[in-house]
Amino acid sequence: MPAISAPNATTLPAPEGLSGAAAALPHAAPWRVPAVLLGLVAGAALQLQQPALWGDVAYVALLCMAMAVGWCAAAVARPRGASRWARWRGWGPTALALGAGALAMFAVSGLRATAYLEQRLNPALEGQDIRVTGVVSAMPQSNEAGTRLRLAVQAARLKGAPVDLPPQIEVAWYGGVFRDVGEALDLQRLPPPVRAGERWDLTVRLKAPHGLRNPHGFDFELWAWEQGVQATGYVRAGPKDEPPVRLATTWQHPVEQWRQAVRDAILDRLGRGADDAGDPGRARIAGVVAALVTGDQRAIDRADWDVFRATGVAHLMSISGLHITLFAWLAAWVVRSLWRRSARLCLAVPAPSAALVAGVVLAAGYALFSGWGVPAQRTVTMLGIVALLQWSGRRWPWPQVWLLACAAVVLVDPWALAQAGFWLSFVAVGVLFATNPIADSAYGSGARGHFYALFREQWVVTLALTPLGLLLFGQVSLVGFAANLVAIPWVTLVVTPLALGGVLWGPLWSLAAISLQPLAALLQWLAQWPWAVVFLPAAPLWAGVAAVAGGALLAMRLPWRVRLLALPLLVPVFWWQPARPVVGQFELLAADIGQGNAVLVRTATHTLLYDAGPRFSRESDAGHRVLVPLLRVLGERVDVLMLSHRDADHTGGAAAVLAQQPQATLTGSIEADHALQTLRPVKPCLAGQSWEWDGVAFEVLHPLEGDDTPAPRTPRPNALSCVLRVAAAGPSAPTALLVGDIEAPQEQALVARGAVLQADLLLVPHHGSKTSSTPALLEAVQPRTALVQAGYRNRFGHPAPEVLQRYRARGIQVVESSRCGAALWSSSRPEVVGCERDTGRRYWQHSMVPRGD
């Protein structure tokens, strides 16, 4: 669980106002600042709930209204003689100031969002070959598939004519074999080494940022919005394409150039020869050191991230607010010590003031070097606010300091309210502020006192943030308290200073790597404990808020009989169980996994997962990215994993799912020498197999025994796809038919042998390929709803327009996962399909152009 040490240990030289209870605000209006600040936060939070933006006129009108309300608040605050007016003055100005702040922030956030959306990619340019001239504006990210580039666009041409593109785009440059929509396999030129600040002329194909939408899943479109990326795509570098050209090396983006040079130097020094020596651990340690210095979180291996999350120390393993605050404190201490040696400097500017300014400025420089991410911006803003208060000599009570920092962050970045890190940071700091003022000198100043202070702070933060972590991530690290007790001082005081010192003297990077090795071994050992981390189903918002309040109450320095009142508040979030279908009914959740299949079938007490989605790269697949988190937040225990056939877009996430679901039985059309056979024996799926769960009937209709026999040649994997029919209890009960990637010959064979195919919901064969969905199958199934699982603008062109027309001509509702997100269908309401993209929709999410076919 993320931890933040006490205010007196993580801020600049301790401002007296943080521990003082008296405020030096004007006596006549002590309500003005907190009311306005709270209004700013509330206004931004309300604006983030908008499903669609209003016009500029509406926001300008709200801004004028805010000014009018603010004027009324100031007018009401003036002294009046009437007693009734005096009673109004008791609460009226506060309410008006709160409303003025909320209206103003709502309007400003809306205007900023509207201006940003005006720069979005024109839908007509999606999928077009556009020649772009741009400068690499961020460190390129490379893996085995290719290189990802972020470009600041300077010019763009379509067929020789200039076109407008968003100011910043992100593209992938793949090497090797690649195929795009409707095209044959093509050999792409391998990307050369690319440096930040270089100007390139490239042919790209773009699309709007489009992420996977699943319950409680990662919001890629919000991430792209925060990063300022309004188009993504890839570089066209085939033999028929105009080749990419490096035009020049510029001085633009010097910080990114320096970051890349430092990152590459670390990886070269620490990871050199690791693969040849058979020591992958050395390369992984190099990635952690690079992340601590440059903030490049992608340098850390996925397996290491799993360990860090399981032990609750992930917040320490890249540049975090804690590191930036420590850097500010150290910089201020060094500057103050050196400044005091010069009497002339001290006469010009007092040493504490110089140290204060230097600490904030150098911390801002460090945050800029780390990539100026959202957490870094948040930390620098908080430090600047605290420093400004101390510089001005104001003595504000801690709640007002906390609220001012919170409002300042929201004013700079309203969308920070949608980030988990914002809430983790401010809840932790708020709880430490609330529990620390009377504990500053309780433990003494020696080593034992510091240890007890650290122990208490970590305990307080653990109590307060455990419920919040459950609300945000659905997990609790039971070893996190012990792991952070060791990791926080070790990483903060030993590893990070050595890693940063390596920028000045390279051998210190080797010392940093050596110092990380025992910590890595300890964390690995803790992560292997049977109950190192506990995953709980996602509770509703009201339960999470109650639990956060309960955790904060437990952490307060109050009598235990008062603190125990928090226990009832914790019960709902820890014992929450999502609703399941009643006996005799089932529900089907088609996860949004891109180009592939993954369908969850749930009965009253059992769960089947049909296919496991695609593999995206060597380090990423649908299992890790989508299915495992989804199963955890739903509290699912999978009984059967059925893999329709061996293709990677159906089995890519199976290994991750099997690792998380050790009790699951594995069945499917998987050959005997497939790698999955080493993880768990695969029981073949064959026509005639059937079983019943909670009154719901399951029956396999295809393949027949012997269909996999080469005669005269080995059948294609698609031809062996498992076809599963699921039927609710009772005559004429709703049914679903899951057919994998069967094609026209298998469809005709099913119809010819008289298989019971009628179903209310049909998983469209082969993602809507031209080779499937024959009229004979559609007439036999007669579905009410057809569900297509295919990626947005996928390279195969699925679903084919003529196939979609075939369904619509028969009055069949077609639901596409790229437009719907995760789709929920229930046998109790077979006429309704719930789309994740329509649930809690927000204006930053991709709005797709309706199909014209």
mmCIF file of C-alpha atoms in Angstrom, residues 483-706:
data_model
loop_
_atom_site.group_PDB
_atom_site.id
_atom_site.type_symbol
_atom_site.label_atom_id
_atom_site.label_comp_id
_atom_site.label_asym_id
_atom_site.label_seq_id
_atom_site.Cartn_x
_atom_site.Cartn_y
_atom_site.Cartn_z
ATOM 1 C CA ALA A 483 7.577 -4.528 3.111
ATOM 2 C CA ASN A 484 7.195 -0.743 3.290
ATOM 3 C CA LEU A 485 8.878 -0.553 6.685
ATOM 4 C CA VAL A 486 12.009 -1.856 4.990
ATOM 5 C CA ALA A 487 11.558 -0.525 1.461
ATOM 6 C CA ILE A 488 10.682 3.115 2.216
ATOM 7 C CA PRO A 489 13.883 4.040 4.094
ATOM 8 C CA TRP A 490 16.065 1.769 1.959
ATOM 9 C CA VAL A 491 14.849 2.980 -1.434
ATOM 10 C CA THR A 492 14.460 6.593 -0.336
ATOM 11 C CA LEU A 493 17.700 7.036 1.601
ATOM 12 C CA VAL A 494 20.052 4.565 -0.102
ATOM 13 C CA VAL A 495 18.980 3.384 -3.556
ATOM 14 C CA THR A 496 17.536 6.619 -4.951
ATOM 15 C CA PRO A 497 20.463 8.891 -3.905
ATOM 16 C CA LEU A 498 22.920 6.396 -5.420
ATOM 17 C CA ALA A 499 20.880 6.161 -8.607
ATOM 18 C CA LEU A 500 20.667 9.946 -8.941
ATOM 19 C CA GLY A 501 24.354 10.306 -8.106
ATOM 20 C CA GLY A 502 25.139 8.059 -11.052
ATOM 21 C CA VAL A 503 24.156 10.917 -13.368
ATOM 22 C CA LEU A 504 27.311 12.657 -12.142
ATOM 23 C CA TRP A 505 29.483 9.543 -11.702
ATOM 24 C CA GLY A 506 28.444 6.385 -13.520
ATOM 25 C CA PRO A 507 29.841 3.763 -11.079
ATOM 26 C CA LEU A 508 27.207 4.825 -8.540
ATOM 27 C CA TRP A 509 24.617 3.147 -10.757
ATOM 28 C CA SER A 510 26.352 -0.156 -10.115
ATOM 29 C CA LEU A 511 26.184 0.495 -6.370
ATOM 30 C CA ALA A 512 22.491 1.314 -6.691
ATOM 31 C CA ALA A 513 21.915 -1.973 -8.512
ATOM 32 C CA ILE A 514 23.837 -3.887 -5.831
ATOM 33 C CA SER A 515 21.808 -2.212 -3.079
ATOM 34 C CA LEU A 516 18.586 -3.200 -4.855
ATOM 35 C CA GLN A 517 19.410 -6.903 -5.018
ATOM 36 C CA PRO A 518 18.801 -7.803 -1.337
ATOM 37 C CA LEU A 519 15.582 -5.759 -1.352
ATOM 38 C CA ALA A 520 14.434 -7.498 -4.523
ATOM 39 C CA ALA A 521 15.132 -10.892 -2.918
ATOM 40 C CA LEU A 522 13.155 -9.914 0.202
ATOM 41 C CA LEU A 523 10.197 -8.659 -1.836
ATOM 42 C CA GLN A 524 10.228 -11.812 -3.965
ATOM 43 C CA TRP A 525 10.142 -13.927 -0.810
ATOM 44 C CA LEU A 526 7.278 -11.909 0.666
ATOM 45 C CA ALA A 527 5.312 -12.047 -2.591
ATOM 46 C CA GLN A 528 5.468 -15.853 -2.554
ATOM 47 C CA TRP A 529 3.628 -16.114 0.756
ATOM 48 C CA PRO A 530 0.261 -17.851 0.281
ATOM 49 C CA TRP A 531 -1.723 -14.834 1.495
ATOM 50 C CA ALA A 532 0.661 -12.061 0.446
ATOM 51 C CA VAL A 533 -2.113 -10.281 -1.400
ATOM 52 C CA VAL A 534 -5.876 -10.702 -1.142
ATOM 53 C CA PHE A 535 -8.238 -9.808 -3.982
ATOM 54 C CA LEU A 536 -11.830 -8.904 -3.209
ATOM 55 C CA PRO A 537 -14.769 -8.187 -5.520
ATOM 56 C CA ALA A 538 -15.316 -4.545 -6.400
ATOM 57 C CA ALA A 539 -17.838 -2.985 -4.029
ATOM 58 C CA PRO A 540 -20.156 -0.100 -5.013
ATOM 59 C CA LEU A 541 -19.013 3.465 -4.476
ATOM 60 C CA TRP A 542 -21.076 4.020 -1.323
ATOM 61 C CA ALA A 543 -19.441 1.020 0.368
ATOM 62 C CA GLY A 544 -15.980 2.205 -0.652
ATOM 63 C CA VAL A 545 -16.561 5.730 0.653
ATOM 64 C CA ALA A 546 -17.869 4.351 3.953
ATOM 65 C CA ALA A 547 -14.800 2.125 4.253
ATOM 66 C CA VAL A 548 -12.416 5.019 3.554
ATOM 67 C CA ALA A 549 -14.146 7.032 6.285
ATOM 68 C CA GLY A 550 -13.859 4.037 8.605
ATOM 69 C CA GLY A 551 -10.151 3.612 7.870
ATOM 70 C CA ALA A 552 -9.504 7.297 8.539
ATOM 71 C CA LEU A 553 -11.437 7.086 11.817
ATOM 72 C CA LEU A 554 -9.398 4.071 12.906
ATOM 73 C CA ALA A 555 -6.182 5.997 12.204
ATOM 74 C CA MET A 556 -7.177 9.032 14.300
ATOM 75 C CA ARG A 557 -5.798 9.655 17.778
ATOM 76 C CA LEU A 558 -9.126 9.139 19.482
ATOM 77 C CA PRO A 559 -10.279 6.888 22.339
ATOM 78 C CA TRP A 560 -10.654 3.282 21.214
ATOM 79 C CA ARG A 561 -14.339 3.204 22.056
ATOM 80 C CA VAL A 562 -14.764 5.950 19.438
ATOM 81 C CA ARG A 563 -12.442 4.378 16.896
ATOM 82 C CA LEU A 564 -14.232 1.032 17.116
ATOM 83 C CA LEU A 565 -17.299 2.746 15.681
ATOM 84 C CA ALA A 566 -15.425 2.535 12.361
ATOM 85 C CA LEU A 567 -15.730 -1.248 12.181
ATOM 86 C CA PRO A 568 -19.338 -1.293 10.901
ATOM 87 C CA LEU A 569 -18.256 1.084 8.128
ATOM 88 C CA LEU A 570 -15.673 -1.458 6.947
ATOM 89 C CA VAL A 571 -18.008 -4.443 6.748
ATOM 90 C CA PRO A 572 -19.675 -3.772 3.356
ATOM 91 C CA VAL A 573 -16.454 -3.371 1.350
ATOM 92 C CA PHE A 574 -14.751 -6.438 2.861
ATOM 93 C CA TRP A 575 -17.737 -8.783 2.576
ATOM 94 C CA TRP A 576 -19.334 -7.537 -0.621
ATOM 95 C CA GLN A 577 -20.459 -10.186 -3.103
ATOM 96 C CA PRO A 578 -21.740 -9.217 -6.584
ATOM 97 C CA ALA A 579 -25.197 -10.445 -7.540
ATOM 98 C CA ARG A 580 -25.361 -13.668 -9.543
ATOM 99 C CA PRO A 581 -28.079 -15.147 -11.789
ATOM 100 C CA VAL A 582 -30.838 -17.084 -10.072
ATOM 101 C CA VAL A 583 -31.040 -20.876 -10.433
ATOM 102 C CA GLY A 584 -32.076 -21.822 -13.945
ATOM 103 C CA GLN A 585 -30.776 -18.600 -15.514
ATOM 104 C CA PHE A 586 -27.362 -17.528 -16.787
ATOM 105 C CA GLU A 587 -25.633 -14.394 -17.949
ATOM 106 C CA LEU A 588 -22.964 -13.835 -20.543
ATOM 107 C CA LEU A 589 -20.252 -11.152 -20.376
ATOM 108 C CA ALA A 590 -18.263 -10.669 -23.585
ATOM 109 C CA ALA A 591 -15.096 -8.902 -22.496
ATOM 110 C CA ASP A 592 -13.622 -6.137 -24.637
ATOM 111 C CA ILE A 593 -10.271 -7.714 -25.512
ATOM 112 C CA GLY A 594 -9.689 -6.325 -28.998
ATOM 113 C CA GLN A 595 -9.275 -8.779 -31.865
ATOM 114 C CA GLY A 596 -10.189 -12.138 -30.334
ATOM 115 C CA ASN A 597 -12.770 -13.988 -28.266
ATOM 116 C CA ALA A 598 -13.286 -14.115 -24.500
ATOM 117 C CA VAL A 599 -16.795 -14.750 -23.130
ATOM 118 C CA LEU A 600 -17.653 -15.308 -19.467
ATOM 119 C CA VAL A 601 -20.719 -17.492 -18.790
ATOM 120 C CA ARG A 602 -22.053 -17.328 -15.209
ATOM 121 C CA THR A 603 -24.754 -19.407 -13.515
ATOM 122 C CA ALA A 604 -25.916 -19.246 -9.904
ATOM 123 C CA THR A 605 -22.786 -20.988 -8.553
ATOM 124 C CA HIS A 606 -20.552 -21.807 -11.545
ATOM 125 C CA THR A 607 -18.455 -19.980 -14.152
ATOM 126 C CA LEU A 608 -17.169 -20.942 -17.592
ATOM 127 C CA LEU A 609 -14.735 -18.860 -19.639
ATOM 128 C CA TYR A 610 -14.988 -19.433 -23.389
ATOM 129 C CA ASP A 611 -11.618 -18.468 -24.942
ATOM 130 C CA ALA A 612 -8.973 -16.215 -23.428
ATOM 131 C CA GLY A 613 -8.349 -13.445 -25.925
ATOM 132 C CA PRO A 614 -5.249 -12.489 -27.920
ATOM 133 C CA ARG A 615 -1.567 -12.051 -27.170
ATOM 134 C CA PHE A 616 -0.552 -8.456 -27.874
ATOM 135 C CA SER A 617 3.222 -8.839 -27.522
ATOM 136 C CA ARG A 618 5.792 -10.926 -25.719
ATOM 137 C CA GLU A 619 5.099 -9.007 -22.509
ATOM 138 C CA SER A 620 1.367 -8.367 -22.848
ATOM 139 C CA ASP A 621 -1.761 -10.423 -23.454
ATOM 140 C CA ALA A 622 -5.492 -10.252 -22.825
ATOM 141 C CA GLY A 623 -5.139 -12.477 -19.781
ATOM 142 C CA HIS A 624 -2.893 -10.120 -17.826
ATOM 143 C CA ARG A 625 -4.392 -6.880 -19.128
ATOM 144 C CA VAL A 626 -8.111 -7.684 -19.112
ATOM 145 C CA LEU A 627 -9.293 -11.121 -17.988
ATOM 146 C CA VAL A 628 -7.380 -11.615 -14.742
ATOM 147 C CA PRO A 629 -8.312 -8.125 -13.411
ATOM 148 C CA LEU A 630 -11.896 -8.633 -14.592
ATOM 149 C CA LEU A 631 -12.237 -12.005 -12.862
ATOM 150 C CA ARG A 632 -10.856 -10.493 -9.673
ATOM 151 C CA VAL A 633 -13.181 -7.488 -9.530
ATOM 152 C CA LEU A 634 -16.144 -9.765 -10.218
ATOM 153 C CA GLY A 635 -15.011 -12.257 -7.570
ATOM 154 C CA GLU A 636 -15.159 -15.111 -10.091
ATOM 155 C CA ARG A 637 -13.886 -18.642 -9.541
ATOM 156 C CA VAL A 638 -13.648 -20.251 -12.986
ATOM 157 C CA ASP A 639 -14.718 -23.894 -13.153
ATOM 158 C CA VAL A 640 -13.982 -24.518 -16.839
ATOM 159 C CA LEU A 641 -11.773 -22.712 -19.339
ATOM 160 C CA MET A 642 -12.824 -23.781 -22.846
ATOM 161 C CA LEU A 643 -10.447 -22.790 -25.650
ATOM 162 C CA SER A 644 -12.307 -23.091 -28.938
ATOM 163 C CA HIS A 645 -9.093 -23.726 -30.915
ATOM 164 C CA ARG A 646 -5.395 -23.035 -30.853
ATOM 165 C CA ASP A 647 -5.173 -19.645 -32.651
ATOM 166 C CA ALA A 648 -3.370 -16.968 -30.639
ATOM 167 C CA ASP A 649 -6.341 -14.585 -30.631
ATOM 168 C CA HIS A 650 -8.260 -17.218 -28.633
ATOM 169 C CA THR A 651 -5.506 -18.703 -26.428
ATOM 170 C CA GLY A 652 -3.201 -15.690 -25.899
ATOM 171 C CA GLY A 653 -4.366 -14.987 -22.344
ATOM 172 C CA ALA A 654 -4.896 -18.606 -21.272
ATOM 173 C CA ALA A 655 -1.626 -19.002 -19.357
ATOM 174 C CA ALA A 656 -2.363 -15.933 -17.209
ATOM 175 C CA VAL A 657 -5.915 -17.099 -16.508
ATOM 176 C CA LEU A 658 -4.750 -20.610 -15.564
ATOM 177 C CA ALA A 659 -2.124 -19.177 -13.215
ATOM 178 C CA GLN A 660 -4.782 -17.101 -11.442
ATOM 179 C CA GLN A 661 -7.405 -19.887 -11.495
ATOM 180 C CA PRO A 662 -5.549 -23.067 -10.456
ATOM 181 C CA GLN A 663 -8.796 -25.004 -9.918
ATOM 182 C CA ALA A 664 -10.102 -24.466 -13.478
ATOM 183 C CA THR A 665 -10.492 -27.457 -15.780
ATOM 184 C CA LEU A 666 -9.041 -26.885 -19.247
ATOM 185 C CA THR A 667 -10.850 -28.150 -22.339
ATOM 186 C CA GLY A 668 -10.763 -27.315 -26.038
ATOM 187 C CA SER A 669 -9.423 -28.140 -29.475
ATOM 188 C CA ILE A 670 -5.746 -27.953 -28.573
ATOM 189 C CA GLU A 671 -3.160 -30.266 -30.125
ATOM 190 C CA ALA A 672 -1.080 -32.570 -27.937
ATOM 191 C CA ASP A 673 2.206 -30.679 -28.416
ATOM 192 C CA HIS A 674 0.788 -27.221 -27.622
ATOM 193 C CA ALA A 675 2.624 -25.273 -24.896
ATOM 194 C CA LEU A 676 -0.563 -25.082 -22.801
ATOM 195 C CA GLN A 677 -0.486 -28.864 -22.373
ATOM 196 C CA THR A 678 2.535 -28.402 -20.090
ATOM 197 C CA LEU A 679 0.547 -26.083 -17.808
ATOM 198 C CA ARG A 680 -2.550 -28.251 -17.493
ATOM 199 C CA PRO A 681 -3.845 -31.307 -19.355
ATOM 200 C CA VAL A 682 -6.374 -30.300 -22.021
ATOM 201 C CA LYS A 683 -9.512 -32.372 -22.316
ATOM 202 C CA PRO A 684 -10.722 -32.382 -25.946
ATOM 203 C CA CYS A 685 -14.121 -30.836 -26.599
ATOM 204 C CA LEU A 686 -16.274 -33.183 -28.702
ATOM 205 C CA ALA A 687 -19.826 -33.113 -29.980
ATOM 206 C CA GLY A 688 -22.162 -34.884 -27.581
ATOM 207 C CA GLN A 689 -20.499 -33.693 -24.378
ATOM 208 C CA SER A 690 -23.055 -32.096 -22.060
ATOM 209 C CA TRP A 691 -23.532 -31.139 -18.442
ATOM 210 C CA GLU A 692 -25.828 -29.067 -16.261
ATOM 211 C CA TRP A 693 -25.042 -26.339 -13.743
ATOM 212 C CA ASP A 694 -27.777 -24.874 -11.541
ATOM 213 C CA GLY A 695 -30.474 -25.924 -14.014
ATOM 214 C CA VAL A 696 -28.602 -24.444 -17.020
ATOM 215 C CA ALA A 697 -27.753 -26.924 -19.805
ATOM 216 C CA PHE A 698 -24.391 -26.889 -21.614
ATOM 217 C CA GLU A 699 -23.882 -28.915 -24.794
ATOM 218 C CA VAL A 700 -20.939 -29.183 -27.201
ATOM 219 C CA LEU A 701 -22.120 -29.418 -30.846
ATOM 220 C CA HIS A 702 -18.777 -29.441 -32.703
ATOM 221 C CA PRO A 703 -16.230 -30.905 -33.551
ATOM 222 C CA LEU A 704 -17.040 -34.563 -34.108
ATOM 223 C CA GLU A 705 -14.645 -37.224 -32.937
ATOM 224 C CA GLY A 706 -12.126 -37.838 -35.708
#
